[in-house]
């Protein structure tokens, strides 16, 4: 694909991480499609508990993991209220299951007005980048290794969040 964008699956990820040369990096929105449905202003919800595929790929390739968190992302659009169990959320969850991406209902600002449109609101986004977590390569990692690195990653991400907020 253009601009170096590729699918977020094990084969694509490991291809990037195993490529020769310097500067190869994969950026992943770990929470996925369902996490996007939780994006509301002044609200943070991360779905990390069962997201361990990227951890396993990092161990298999020996790639460092760099925790990153962006503050203000949820402020650039307003999403229609969609509490869990509502008709809107049930429809969004159904479509996410069959389409593979979440269809949020959102609005921003317009070109000539500031009340409604599809342009993002003018809000600052601050991205905080943590220290790389060094990873020892193992082509066949155990569940214990995966869980240990996952705990390190979540802890590092929590530290970033708490240091900034």
mmCIF file of C-alpha atoms in Angstrom:
data_model
loop_
_atom_site.group_PDB
_atom_site.id
_atom_site.type_symbol
_atom_site.label_atom_id
_atom_site.label_comp_id
_atom_site.label_asym_id
_atom_site.label_seq_id
_atom_site.Cartn_x
_atom_site.Cartn_y
_atom_site.Cartn_z
ATOM 1 C CA UNK A 1 0.000 0.000 0.000
ATOM 2 C CA UNK A 2 1.010 3.614 -0.405
ATOM 3 C CA UNK A 3 2.870 5.566 2.281
ATOM 4 C CA UNK A 4 4.124 2.378 3.941
ATOM 5 C CA UNK A 5 0.711 1.518 5.347
ATOM 6 C CA UNK A 6 -0.151 -2.162 5.637
ATOM 7 C CA UNK A 7 -2.695 -4.411 7.284
ATOM 8 C CA UNK A 8 -2.477 -4.976 11.010
ATOM 9 C CA UNK A 9 -1.966 -8.707 11.141
ATOM 10 C CA UNK A 10 0.785 -11.029 12.305
ATOM 11 C CA UNK A 11 2.363 -11.529 8.863
ATOM 12 C CA UNK A 12 2.492 -7.815 8.018
ATOM 13 C CA UNK A 13 3.801 -6.873 11.444
ATOM 14 C CA UNK A 14 6.552 -9.473 11.472
ATOM 15 C CA UNK A 15 7.533 -8.614 7.877
ATOM 16 C CA UNK A 16 8.148 -5.003 8.934
ATOM 17 C CA UNK A 17 9.979 -5.959 12.116
ATOM 18 C CA UNK A 18 12.230 -8.493 10.341
ATOM 19 C CA UNK A 19 13.115 -6.188 7.419
ATOM 20 C CA UNK A 20 16.807 -5.432 7.082
ATOM 21 C CA UNK A 21 18.136 -1.956 7.699
ATOM 22 C CA UNK A 22 17.441 0.760 10.215
ATOM 23 C CA UNK A 23 14.311 2.773 10.812
ATOM 24 C CA UNK A 24 11.744 0.016 10.446
ATOM 25 C CA UNK A 25 8.929 0.601 12.889
ATOM 26 C CA UNK A 26 5.343 -0.510 13.216
ATOM 27 C CA UNK A 27 2.820 1.798 14.870
ATOM 28 C CA UNK A 28 -0.258 0.008 16.164
ATOM 29 C CA UNK A 29 -3.465 1.330 17.728
ATOM 30 C CA UNK A 30 -3.618 -1.584 20.147
ATOM 31 C CA UNK A 31 -7.222 -1.126 21.317
ATOM 32 C CA UNK A 32 -8.715 -1.806 17.922
ATOM 33 C CA UNK A 33 -12.129 -1.126 16.488
ATOM 34 C CA UNK A 34 -14.204 -1.557 19.641
ATOM 35 C CA UNK A 35 -12.000 0.860 21.586
ATOM 36 C CA UNK A 36 -12.806 3.548 19.005
ATOM 37 C CA UNK A 37 -16.460 3.315 20.020
ATOM 38 C CA UNK A 38 -15.447 4.434 23.525
ATOM 39 C CA UNK A 39 -13.793 7.662 22.271
ATOM 40 C CA UNK A 40 -15.696 10.512 23.902
ATOM 41 C CA UNK A 41 -14.364 13.914 25.025
ATOM 42 C CA UNK A 42 -12.703 13.919 28.481
ATOM 43 C CA UNK A 43 -12.986 10.113 28.653
ATOM 44 C CA UNK A 44 -10.252 7.475 28.300
ATOM 45 C CA UNK A 45 -10.963 3.777 27.855
ATOM 46 C CA UNK A 46 -8.181 1.404 26.820
ATOM 47 C CA UNK A 47 -8.800 -2.236 25.929
ATOM 48 C CA UNK A 48 -5.434 -3.841 26.651
ATOM 49 C CA UNK A 49 -6.153 -6.837 28.883
ATOM 50 C CA UNK A 50 -6.454 -9.378 26.076
ATOM 51 C CA UNK A 51 -4.349 -7.597 23.428
ATOM 52 C CA UNK A 52 -1.150 -9.636 23.394
ATOM 53 C CA UNK A 53 -0.533 -10.468 19.731
ATOM 54 C CA UNK A 54 1.782 -7.485 19.262
ATOM 55 C CA UNK A 55 3.686 -8.581 22.380
ATOM 56 C CA UNK A 56 4.214 -12.060 20.943
ATOM 57 C CA UNK A 57 5.411 -10.622 17.614
ATOM 58 C CA UNK A 58 7.861 -8.330 19.426
ATOM 59 C CA UNK A 59 9.334 -11.294 21.285
ATOM 60 C CA UNK A 60 9.514 -13.421 18.126
ATOM 61 C CA UNK A 61 11.427 -10.677 16.300
ATOM 62 C CA UNK A 62 13.312 -9.118 19.224
ATOM 63 C CA UNK A 63 11.818 -5.694 18.449
ATOM 64 C CA UNK A 64 11.641 -3.118 21.230
ATOM 65 C CA UNK A 65 8.208 -1.863 22.260
ATOM 66 C CA UNK A 66 7.795 1.870 22.788
ATOM 67 C CA UNK A 67 4.767 2.944 24.846
ATOM 68 C CA UNK A 68 3.025 6.007 23.403
ATOM 69 C CA UNK A 69 -0.089 7.859 24.554
ATOM 70 C CA UNK A 70 -1.797 10.837 22.914
ATOM 71 C CA UNK A 71 -3.819 13.226 25.056
ATOM 72 C CA UNK A 72 -6.549 15.168 23.270
ATOM 73 C CA UNK A 73 -7.425 12.681 20.530
ATOM 74 C CA UNK A 74 -10.939 12.264 21.880
ATOM 75 C CA UNK A 75 -11.500 16.017 21.844
ATOM 76 C CA UNK A 76 -11.228 16.592 18.077
ATOM 77 C CA UNK A 77 -14.629 15.032 17.277
ATOM 78 C CA UNK A 78 -17.853 14.551 19.198
ATOM 79 C CA UNK A 79 -19.260 11.041 19.000
ATOM 80 C CA UNK A 80 -22.993 10.368 19.314
ATOM 81 C CA UNK A 81 -23.878 8.962 22.729
ATOM 82 C CA UNK A 82 -23.601 5.165 22.499
ATOM 83 C CA UNK A 83 -23.645 3.587 25.960
ATOM 84 C CA UNK A 84 -23.150 -0.169 26.141
ATOM 85 C CA UNK A 85 -26.512 -1.879 25.617
ATOM 86 C CA UNK A 86 -28.083 0.994 23.654
ATOM 87 C CA UNK A 87 -29.522 0.457 20.170
ATOM 88 C CA UNK A 88 -26.768 2.552 18.641
ATOM 89 C CA UNK A 89 -24.021 0.504 20.353
ATOM 90 C CA UNK A 90 -25.635 -2.839 19.455
ATOM 91 C CA UNK A 91 -25.764 -1.761 15.803
ATOM 92 C CA UNK A 92 -22.153 -0.512 15.916
ATOM 93 C CA UNK A 93 -20.952 -3.750 17.545
ATOM 94 C CA UNK A 94 -22.841 -5.831 14.971
ATOM 95 C CA UNK A 95 -21.339 -3.842 12.074
ATOM 96 C CA UNK A 96 -17.852 -3.997 13.637
ATOM 97 C CA UNK A 97 -18.083 -7.792 13.800
ATOM 98 C CA UNK A 98 -18.980 -8.080 10.121
ATOM 99 C CA UNK A 99 -17.067 -5.155 8.614
ATOM 100 C CA UNK A 100 -13.858 -5.386 10.661
ATOM 101 C CA UNK A 101 -13.872 -1.687 11.577
ATOM 102 C CA UNK A 102 -16.016 0.381 13.898
ATOM 103 C CA UNK A 103 -18.539 2.764 12.373
ATOM 104 C CA UNK A 104 -18.639 5.633 14.897
ATOM 105 C CA UNK A 105 -21.299 8.308 14.455
ATOM 106 C CA UNK A 106 -19.499 11.603 14.963
ATOM 107 C CA UNK A 107 -19.355 15.255 14.027
ATOM 108 C CA UNK A 108 -16.849 18.054 14.206
ATOM 109 C CA UNK A 109 -16.930 21.578 12.888
ATOM 110 C CA UNK A 110 -17.784 22.952 9.491
ATOM 111 C CA UNK A 111 -15.740 25.033 7.088
ATOM 112 C CA UNK A 112 -17.651 28.261 7.745
ATOM 113 C CA UNK A 113 -19.308 27.404 11.052
ATOM 114 C CA UNK A 114 -18.052 25.916 14.281
ATOM 115 C CA UNK A 115 -21.144 23.972 15.309
ATOM 116 C CA UNK A 116 -21.451 21.070 12.877
ATOM 117 C CA UNK A 117 -19.429 19.470 10.105
ATOM 118 C CA UNK A 118 -16.826 16.819 9.421
ATOM 119 C CA UNK A 119 -13.633 18.774 10.013
ATOM 120 C CA UNK A 120 -11.938 18.175 13.370
ATOM 121 C CA UNK A 121 -12.316 20.760 16.113
ATOM 122 C CA UNK A 122 -9.183 22.803 16.724
ATOM 123 C CA UNK A 123 -7.893 21.134 19.866
ATOM 124 C CA UNK A 124 -4.314 20.399 20.911
ATOM 125 C CA UNK A 125 -3.094 16.804 20.833
ATOM 126 C CA UNK A 126 -0.089 16.036 23.019
ATOM 127 C CA UNK A 127 1.721 12.791 22.301
ATOM 128 C CA UNK A 128 3.941 11.406 25.040
ATOM 129 C CA UNK A 129 6.590 8.835 24.079
ATOM 130 C CA UNK A 130 8.076 6.557 26.704
ATOM 131 C CA UNK A 131 11.376 4.749 26.926
ATOM 132 C CA UNK A 132 11.711 1.673 24.690
ATOM 133 C CA UNK A 133 11.145 -1.649 26.412
ATOM 134 C CA UNK A 134 13.993 -3.894 25.355
ATOM 135 C CA UNK A 135 12.847 -7.346 24.254
ATOM 136 C CA UNK A 136 14.895 -10.532 24.193
ATOM 137 C CA UNK A 137 14.268 -12.432 20.957
ATOM 138 C CA UNK A 138 12.703 -15.878 21.200
ATOM 139 C CA UNK A 139 11.136 -17.464 18.089
ATOM 140 C CA UNK A 140 8.779 -19.541 20.263
ATOM 141 C CA UNK A 141 7.828 -17.467 23.346
ATOM 142 C CA UNK A 142 6.046 -19.047 26.295
ATOM 143 C CA UNK A 143 2.832 -17.638 27.767
ATOM 144 C CA UNK A 144 4.863 -16.621 30.807
ATOM 145 C CA UNK A 145 7.221 -14.496 28.662
ATOM 146 C CA UNK A 146 4.282 -12.917 26.831
ATOM 147 C CA UNK A 147 2.437 -12.115 30.058
ATOM 148 C CA UNK A 148 5.568 -10.670 31.716
ATOM 149 C CA UNK A 149 6.241 -8.302 28.793
ATOM 150 C CA UNK A 150 2.554 -7.370 28.603
ATOM 151 C CA UNK A 151 2.632 -6.393 32.294
ATOM 152 C CA UNK A 152 5.769 -4.282 31.675
ATOM 153 C CA UNK A 153 4.089 -2.564 28.707
ATOM 154 C CA UNK A 154 0.849 -1.773 30.564
ATOM 155 C CA UNK A 155 2.829 -0.474 33.550
ATOM 156 C CA UNK A 156 4.955 1.768 31.304
ATOM 157 C CA UNK A 157 1.812 3.098 29.604
ATOM 158 C CA UNK A 158 0.187 3.811 32.971
ATOM 159 C CA UNK A 159 3.317 5.673 34.073
ATOM 160 C CA UNK A 160 3.168 7.851 30.929
ATOM 161 C CA UNK A 161 -0.468 8.650 31.569
ATOM 162 C CA UNK A 162 0.020 9.476 35.236
ATOM 163 C CA UNK A 163 3.120 11.589 34.601
ATOM 164 C CA UNK A 164 1.261 13.780 32.086
ATOM 165 C CA UNK A 165 -2.188 14.024 33.672
#
